[in-house]
mmCIF file of C-alpha atoms in Angstrom:
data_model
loop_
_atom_site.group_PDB
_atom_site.id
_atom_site.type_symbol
_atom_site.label_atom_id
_atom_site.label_comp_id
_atom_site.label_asym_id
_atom_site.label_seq_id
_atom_site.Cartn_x
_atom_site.Cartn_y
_atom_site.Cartn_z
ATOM 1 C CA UNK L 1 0.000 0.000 0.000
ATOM 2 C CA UNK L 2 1.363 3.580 -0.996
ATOM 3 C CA UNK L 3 1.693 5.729 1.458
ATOM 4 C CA UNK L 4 1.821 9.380 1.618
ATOM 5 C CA UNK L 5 2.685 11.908 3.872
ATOM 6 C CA UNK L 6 -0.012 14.745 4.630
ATOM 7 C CA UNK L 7 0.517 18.405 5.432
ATOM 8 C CA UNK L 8 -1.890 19.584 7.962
ATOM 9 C CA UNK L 9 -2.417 23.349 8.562
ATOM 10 C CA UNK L 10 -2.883 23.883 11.863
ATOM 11 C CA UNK L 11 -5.561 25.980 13.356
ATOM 12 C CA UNK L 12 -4.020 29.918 14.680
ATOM 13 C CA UNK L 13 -5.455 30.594 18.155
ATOM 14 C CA UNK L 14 -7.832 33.587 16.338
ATOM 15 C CA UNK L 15 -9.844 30.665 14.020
ATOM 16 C CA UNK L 16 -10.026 28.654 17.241
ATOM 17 C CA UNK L 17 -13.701 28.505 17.348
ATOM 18 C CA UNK L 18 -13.718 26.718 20.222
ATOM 19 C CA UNK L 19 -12.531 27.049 23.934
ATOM 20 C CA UNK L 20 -10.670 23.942 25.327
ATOM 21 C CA UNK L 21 -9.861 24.348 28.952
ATOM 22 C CA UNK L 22 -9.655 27.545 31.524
ATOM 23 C CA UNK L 23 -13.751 27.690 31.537
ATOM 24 C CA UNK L 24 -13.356 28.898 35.345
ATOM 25 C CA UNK L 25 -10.952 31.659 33.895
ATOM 26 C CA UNK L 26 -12.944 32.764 31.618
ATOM 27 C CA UNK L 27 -16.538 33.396 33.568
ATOM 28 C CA UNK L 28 -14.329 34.837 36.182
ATOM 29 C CA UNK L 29 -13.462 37.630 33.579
ATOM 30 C CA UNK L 30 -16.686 37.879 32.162
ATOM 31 C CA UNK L 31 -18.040 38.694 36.127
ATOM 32 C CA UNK L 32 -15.248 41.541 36.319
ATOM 33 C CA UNK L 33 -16.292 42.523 33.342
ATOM 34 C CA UNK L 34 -19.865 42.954 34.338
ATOM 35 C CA UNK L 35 -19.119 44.505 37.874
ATOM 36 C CA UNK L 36 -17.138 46.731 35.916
ATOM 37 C CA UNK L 37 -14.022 45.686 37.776
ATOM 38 C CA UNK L 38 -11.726 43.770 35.056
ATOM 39 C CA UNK L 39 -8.139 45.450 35.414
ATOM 40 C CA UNK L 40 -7.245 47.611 32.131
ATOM 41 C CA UNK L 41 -3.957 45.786 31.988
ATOM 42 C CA UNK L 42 -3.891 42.501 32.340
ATOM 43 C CA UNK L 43 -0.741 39.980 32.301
ATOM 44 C CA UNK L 44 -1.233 36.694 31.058
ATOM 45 C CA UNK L 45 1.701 33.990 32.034
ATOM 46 C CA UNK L 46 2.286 30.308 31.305
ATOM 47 C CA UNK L 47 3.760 28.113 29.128
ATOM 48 C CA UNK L 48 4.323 28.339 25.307
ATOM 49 C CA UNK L 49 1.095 26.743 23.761
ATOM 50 C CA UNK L 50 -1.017 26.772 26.716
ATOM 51 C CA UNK L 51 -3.994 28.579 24.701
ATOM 52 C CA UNK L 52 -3.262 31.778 26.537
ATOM 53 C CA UNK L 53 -3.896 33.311 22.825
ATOM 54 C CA UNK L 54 -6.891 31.329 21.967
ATOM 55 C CA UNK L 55 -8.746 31.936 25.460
ATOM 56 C CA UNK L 56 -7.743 35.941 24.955
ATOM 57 C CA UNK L 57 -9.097 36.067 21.255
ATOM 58 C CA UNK L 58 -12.425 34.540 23.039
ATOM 59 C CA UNK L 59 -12.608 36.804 25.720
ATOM 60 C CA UNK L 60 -12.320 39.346 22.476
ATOM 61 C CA UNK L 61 -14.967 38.339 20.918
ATOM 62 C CA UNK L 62 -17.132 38.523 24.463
ATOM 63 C CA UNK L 63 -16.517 41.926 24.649
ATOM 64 C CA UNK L 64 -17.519 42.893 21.070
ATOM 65 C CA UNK L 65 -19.895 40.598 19.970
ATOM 66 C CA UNK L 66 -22.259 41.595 22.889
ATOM 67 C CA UNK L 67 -24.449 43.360 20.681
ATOM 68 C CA UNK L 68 -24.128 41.836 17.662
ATOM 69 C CA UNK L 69 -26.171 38.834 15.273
ATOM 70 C CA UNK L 70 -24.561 35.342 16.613
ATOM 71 C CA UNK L 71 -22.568 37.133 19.672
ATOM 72 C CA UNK L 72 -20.351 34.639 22.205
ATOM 73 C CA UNK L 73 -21.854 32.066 23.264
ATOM 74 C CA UNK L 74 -21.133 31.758 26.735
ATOM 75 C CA UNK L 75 -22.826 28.055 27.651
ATOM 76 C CA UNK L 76 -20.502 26.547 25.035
ATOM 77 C CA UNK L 77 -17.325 29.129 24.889
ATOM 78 C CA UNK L 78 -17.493 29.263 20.878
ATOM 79 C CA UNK L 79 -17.226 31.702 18.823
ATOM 80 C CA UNK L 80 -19.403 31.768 15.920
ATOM 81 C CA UNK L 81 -18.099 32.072 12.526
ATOM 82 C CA UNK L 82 -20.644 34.118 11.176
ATOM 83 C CA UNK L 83 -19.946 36.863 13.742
ATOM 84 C CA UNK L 84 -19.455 40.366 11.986
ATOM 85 C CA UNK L 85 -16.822 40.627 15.234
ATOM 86 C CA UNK L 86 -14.766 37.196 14.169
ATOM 87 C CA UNK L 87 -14.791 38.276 10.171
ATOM 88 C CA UNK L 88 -13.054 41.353 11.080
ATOM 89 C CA UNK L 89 -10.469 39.974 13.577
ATOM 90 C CA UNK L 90 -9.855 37.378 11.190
ATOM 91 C CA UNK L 91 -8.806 39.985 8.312
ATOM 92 C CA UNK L 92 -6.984 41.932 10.712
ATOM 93 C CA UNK L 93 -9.429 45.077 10.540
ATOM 94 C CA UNK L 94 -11.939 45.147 13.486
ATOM 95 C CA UNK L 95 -11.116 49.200 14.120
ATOM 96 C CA UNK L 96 -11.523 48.664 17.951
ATOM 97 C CA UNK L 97 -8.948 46.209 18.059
ATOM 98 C CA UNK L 98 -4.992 46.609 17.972
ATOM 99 C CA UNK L 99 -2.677 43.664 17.557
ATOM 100 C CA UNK L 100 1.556 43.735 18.437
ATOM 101 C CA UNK L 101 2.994 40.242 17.732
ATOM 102 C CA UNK L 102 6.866 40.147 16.676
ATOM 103 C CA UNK L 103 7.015 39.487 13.026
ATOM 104 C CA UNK L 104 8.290 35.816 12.011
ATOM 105 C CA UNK L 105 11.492 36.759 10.450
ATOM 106 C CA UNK L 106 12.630 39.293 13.582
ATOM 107 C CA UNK L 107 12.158 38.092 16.962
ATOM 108 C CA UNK L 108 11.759 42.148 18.755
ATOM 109 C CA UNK L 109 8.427 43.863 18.978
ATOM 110 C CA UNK L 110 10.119 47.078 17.654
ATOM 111 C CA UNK L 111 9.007 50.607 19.001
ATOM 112 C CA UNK L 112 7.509 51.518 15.671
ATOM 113 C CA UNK L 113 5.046 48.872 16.196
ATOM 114 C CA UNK L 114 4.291 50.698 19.756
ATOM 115 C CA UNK L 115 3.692 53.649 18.140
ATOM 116 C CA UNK L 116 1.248 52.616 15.969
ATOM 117 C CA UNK L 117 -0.697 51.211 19.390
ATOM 118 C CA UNK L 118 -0.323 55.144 20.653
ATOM 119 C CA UNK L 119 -1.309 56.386 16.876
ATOM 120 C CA UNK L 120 -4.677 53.443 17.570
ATOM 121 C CA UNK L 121 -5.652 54.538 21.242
ATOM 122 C CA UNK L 122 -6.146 58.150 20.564
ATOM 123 C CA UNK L 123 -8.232 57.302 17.056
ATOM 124 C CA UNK L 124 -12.257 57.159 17.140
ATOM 125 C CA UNK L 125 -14.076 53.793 17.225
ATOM 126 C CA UNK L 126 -17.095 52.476 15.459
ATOM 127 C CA UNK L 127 -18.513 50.885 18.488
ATOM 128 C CA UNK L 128 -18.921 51.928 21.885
ATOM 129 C CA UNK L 129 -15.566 53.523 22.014
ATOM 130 C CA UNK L 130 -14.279 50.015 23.560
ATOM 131 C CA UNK L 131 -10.391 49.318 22.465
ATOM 132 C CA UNK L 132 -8.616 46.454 23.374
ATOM 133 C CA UNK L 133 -5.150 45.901 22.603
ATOM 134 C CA UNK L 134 -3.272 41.977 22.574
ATOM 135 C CA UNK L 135 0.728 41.958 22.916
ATOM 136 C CA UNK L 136 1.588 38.254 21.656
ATOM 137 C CA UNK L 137 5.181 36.950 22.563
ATOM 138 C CA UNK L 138 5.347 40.079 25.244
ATOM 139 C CA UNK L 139 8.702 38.695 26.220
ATOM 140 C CA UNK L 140 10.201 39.975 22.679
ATOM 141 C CA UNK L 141 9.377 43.422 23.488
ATOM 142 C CA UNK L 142 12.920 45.180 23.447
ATOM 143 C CA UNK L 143 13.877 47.933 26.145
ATOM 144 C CA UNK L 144 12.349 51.139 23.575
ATOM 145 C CA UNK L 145 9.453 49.314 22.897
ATOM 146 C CA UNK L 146 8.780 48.207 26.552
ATOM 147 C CA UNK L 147 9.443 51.491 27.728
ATOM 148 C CA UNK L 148 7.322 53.313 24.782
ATOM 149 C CA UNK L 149 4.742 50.668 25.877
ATOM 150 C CA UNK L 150 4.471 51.714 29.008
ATOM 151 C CA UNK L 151 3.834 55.187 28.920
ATOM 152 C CA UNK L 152 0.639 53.425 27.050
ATOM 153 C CA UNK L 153 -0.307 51.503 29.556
ATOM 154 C CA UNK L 154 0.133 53.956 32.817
ATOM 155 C CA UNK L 155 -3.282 55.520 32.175
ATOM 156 C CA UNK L 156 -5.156 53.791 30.002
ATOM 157 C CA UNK L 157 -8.551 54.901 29.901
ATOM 158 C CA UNK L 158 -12.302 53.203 31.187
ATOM 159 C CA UNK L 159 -13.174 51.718 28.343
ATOM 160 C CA UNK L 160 -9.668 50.561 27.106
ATOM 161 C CA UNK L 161 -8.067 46.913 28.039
ATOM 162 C CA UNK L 162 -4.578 45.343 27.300
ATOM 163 C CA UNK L 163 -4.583 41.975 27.179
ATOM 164 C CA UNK L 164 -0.327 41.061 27.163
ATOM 165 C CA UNK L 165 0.517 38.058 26.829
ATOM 166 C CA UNK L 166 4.081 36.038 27.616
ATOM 167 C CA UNK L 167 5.571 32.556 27.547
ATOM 168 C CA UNK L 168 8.373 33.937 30.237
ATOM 169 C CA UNK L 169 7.575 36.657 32.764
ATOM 170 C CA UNK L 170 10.726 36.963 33.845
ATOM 171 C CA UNK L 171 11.652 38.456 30.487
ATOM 172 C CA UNK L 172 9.102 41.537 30.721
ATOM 173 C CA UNK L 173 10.029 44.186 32.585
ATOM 174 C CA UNK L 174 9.554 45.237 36.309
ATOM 175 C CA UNK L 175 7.873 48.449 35.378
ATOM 176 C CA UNK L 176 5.358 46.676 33.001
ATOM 177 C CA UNK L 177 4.768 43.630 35.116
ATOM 178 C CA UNK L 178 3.758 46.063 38.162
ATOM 179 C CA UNK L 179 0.884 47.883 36.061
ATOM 180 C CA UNK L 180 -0.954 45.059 35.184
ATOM 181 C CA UNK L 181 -2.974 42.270 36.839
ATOM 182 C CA UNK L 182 -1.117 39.272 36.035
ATOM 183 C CA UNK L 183 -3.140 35.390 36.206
ATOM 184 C CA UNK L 184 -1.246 32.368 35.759
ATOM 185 C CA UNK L 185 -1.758 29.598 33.708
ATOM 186 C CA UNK L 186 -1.008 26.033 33.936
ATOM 187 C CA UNK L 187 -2.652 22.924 33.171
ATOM 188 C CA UNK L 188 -2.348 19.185 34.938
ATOM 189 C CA UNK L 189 -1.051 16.561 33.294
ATOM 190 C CA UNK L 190 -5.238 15.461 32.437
ATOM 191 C CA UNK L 191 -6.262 18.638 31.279
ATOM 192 C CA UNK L 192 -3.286 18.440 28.964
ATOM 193 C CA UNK L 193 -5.087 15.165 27.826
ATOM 194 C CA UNK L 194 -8.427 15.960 27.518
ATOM 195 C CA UNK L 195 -7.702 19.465 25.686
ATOM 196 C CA UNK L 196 -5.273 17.605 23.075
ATOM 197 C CA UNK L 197 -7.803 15.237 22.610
ATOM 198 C CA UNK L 198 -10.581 17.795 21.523
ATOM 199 C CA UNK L 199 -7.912 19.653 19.620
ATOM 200 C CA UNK L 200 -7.214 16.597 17.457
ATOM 201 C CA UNK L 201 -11.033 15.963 16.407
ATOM 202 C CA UNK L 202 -11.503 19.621 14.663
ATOM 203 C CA UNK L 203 -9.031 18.197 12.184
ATOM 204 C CA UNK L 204 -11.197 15.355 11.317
ATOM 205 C CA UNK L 205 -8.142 12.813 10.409
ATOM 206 C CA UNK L 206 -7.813 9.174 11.314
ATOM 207 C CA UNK L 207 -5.891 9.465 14.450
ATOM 208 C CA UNK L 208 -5.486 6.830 17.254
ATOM 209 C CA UNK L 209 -6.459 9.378 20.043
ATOM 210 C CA UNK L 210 -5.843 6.836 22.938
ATOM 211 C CA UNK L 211 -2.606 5.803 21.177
ATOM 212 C CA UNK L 212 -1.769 9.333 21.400
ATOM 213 C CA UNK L 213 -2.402 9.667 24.762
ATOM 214 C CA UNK L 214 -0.735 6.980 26.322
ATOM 215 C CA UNK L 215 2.785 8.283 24.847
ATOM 216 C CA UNK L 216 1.515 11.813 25.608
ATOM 217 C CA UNK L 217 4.823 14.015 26.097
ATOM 218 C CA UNK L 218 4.199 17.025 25.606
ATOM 219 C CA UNK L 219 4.940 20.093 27.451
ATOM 220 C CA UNK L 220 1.776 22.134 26.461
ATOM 221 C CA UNK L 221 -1.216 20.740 24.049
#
């Protein structure tokens, strides 16, 4: 029997319709949110491939679907792809939303990228004046962008939220680290498990799941 090998694109944490683990994190944001208490500048820490990315691009899409057609759906954490909210993040043109990541052939957020964020914060908004703001691979912030970043962050205002995100807090600076709320996340060794596992059936390929499992070694699903 031929065989052939079989590229498989994987899904980016911002087409992740679907929430796989940190449920309890996730309504305890939504109840800051709605008491009006959820910290402008959050810190997100943990692991490389954790889902930090996937649970903040769902929290995202809480906060602006909320009055929109096929909004969040909060008894299932999914996303719906018909969403006017999740079309625009996905094309990387929702106007109340500002992304930093470090580009794939340079590994530092540069400070030109940080002043774009300052250019975004003091623009108009289409909806409700809400702006949130993710930092992907914070730790690759260099010392003029963390520094620019900061002034950003030292007063944001009511209605704006940074969500920053790092795989190694000790790589982010003192000043930044102390302005923001920062939640930890980790996963046991059976959430690992049971998240991989529901990862592995969006792909719809002939995988032995429990084969899988029982030479699980991975750090992160």
């Amino acid at each position: 029997m031929k065989k052939t090998n079989e590229n498989i694109e994987i899904i980016s944490p911002k087409n992740q319709l679907r929430l796989f683990g940190f449920e309890d994190h996730f309504n305890f944001f939504i109840e800051l949110y709605e008491k009006k208490k959820l910290p402008n500048s959050i810190l997100l820490s943990g692991s490389k491939g954790l889902g930090k990315s996937t649970f903040t691009y769902h929290i995202i899409n809480y906060l602006l679907s909320q009055n929109e057609e096929k909004k969040y759906s909060i008894r299932d954490f999914a996303i719906d792809k018909d969403n006017l909210s999740y079309r625009l993040l996905s094309s990387n043109i929702h106007t109340n939303f500002f992304l930093i990541e470090n580009n794939v052939l340079e590994k530092d957020i540069k400070i030109e990228q940080v002043r774009n964020l300052i250019k975004f914060l003091n623009k108009s908004t289409y909806a409700r004046n809400l702006k949130i703001v993710m930092i992907d691979n914070a730790e690759n912030l260099n010392l003029n962008s963390s520094n620019a970043l900061l002034k950003a962050i030292e007063e944001p205002k009511d209605n704006t939220f940074f969500f920053i995100i790092n795989n190694s807090a000790s790589n982010v600076l003192d000043t930044i680290k102390s302005r923001c709320s920062e939640f930890k996340f980790f996963l046991s060794i059976s959430e690992k498990k049971t998240i991989f596992s529901n990862i592995i059936k969006q792909y719809k390929k002939d995988f032995i799941i429990s084969t899988i499992l029982e030479n699980y070694y991975f750090d992160t699903p």
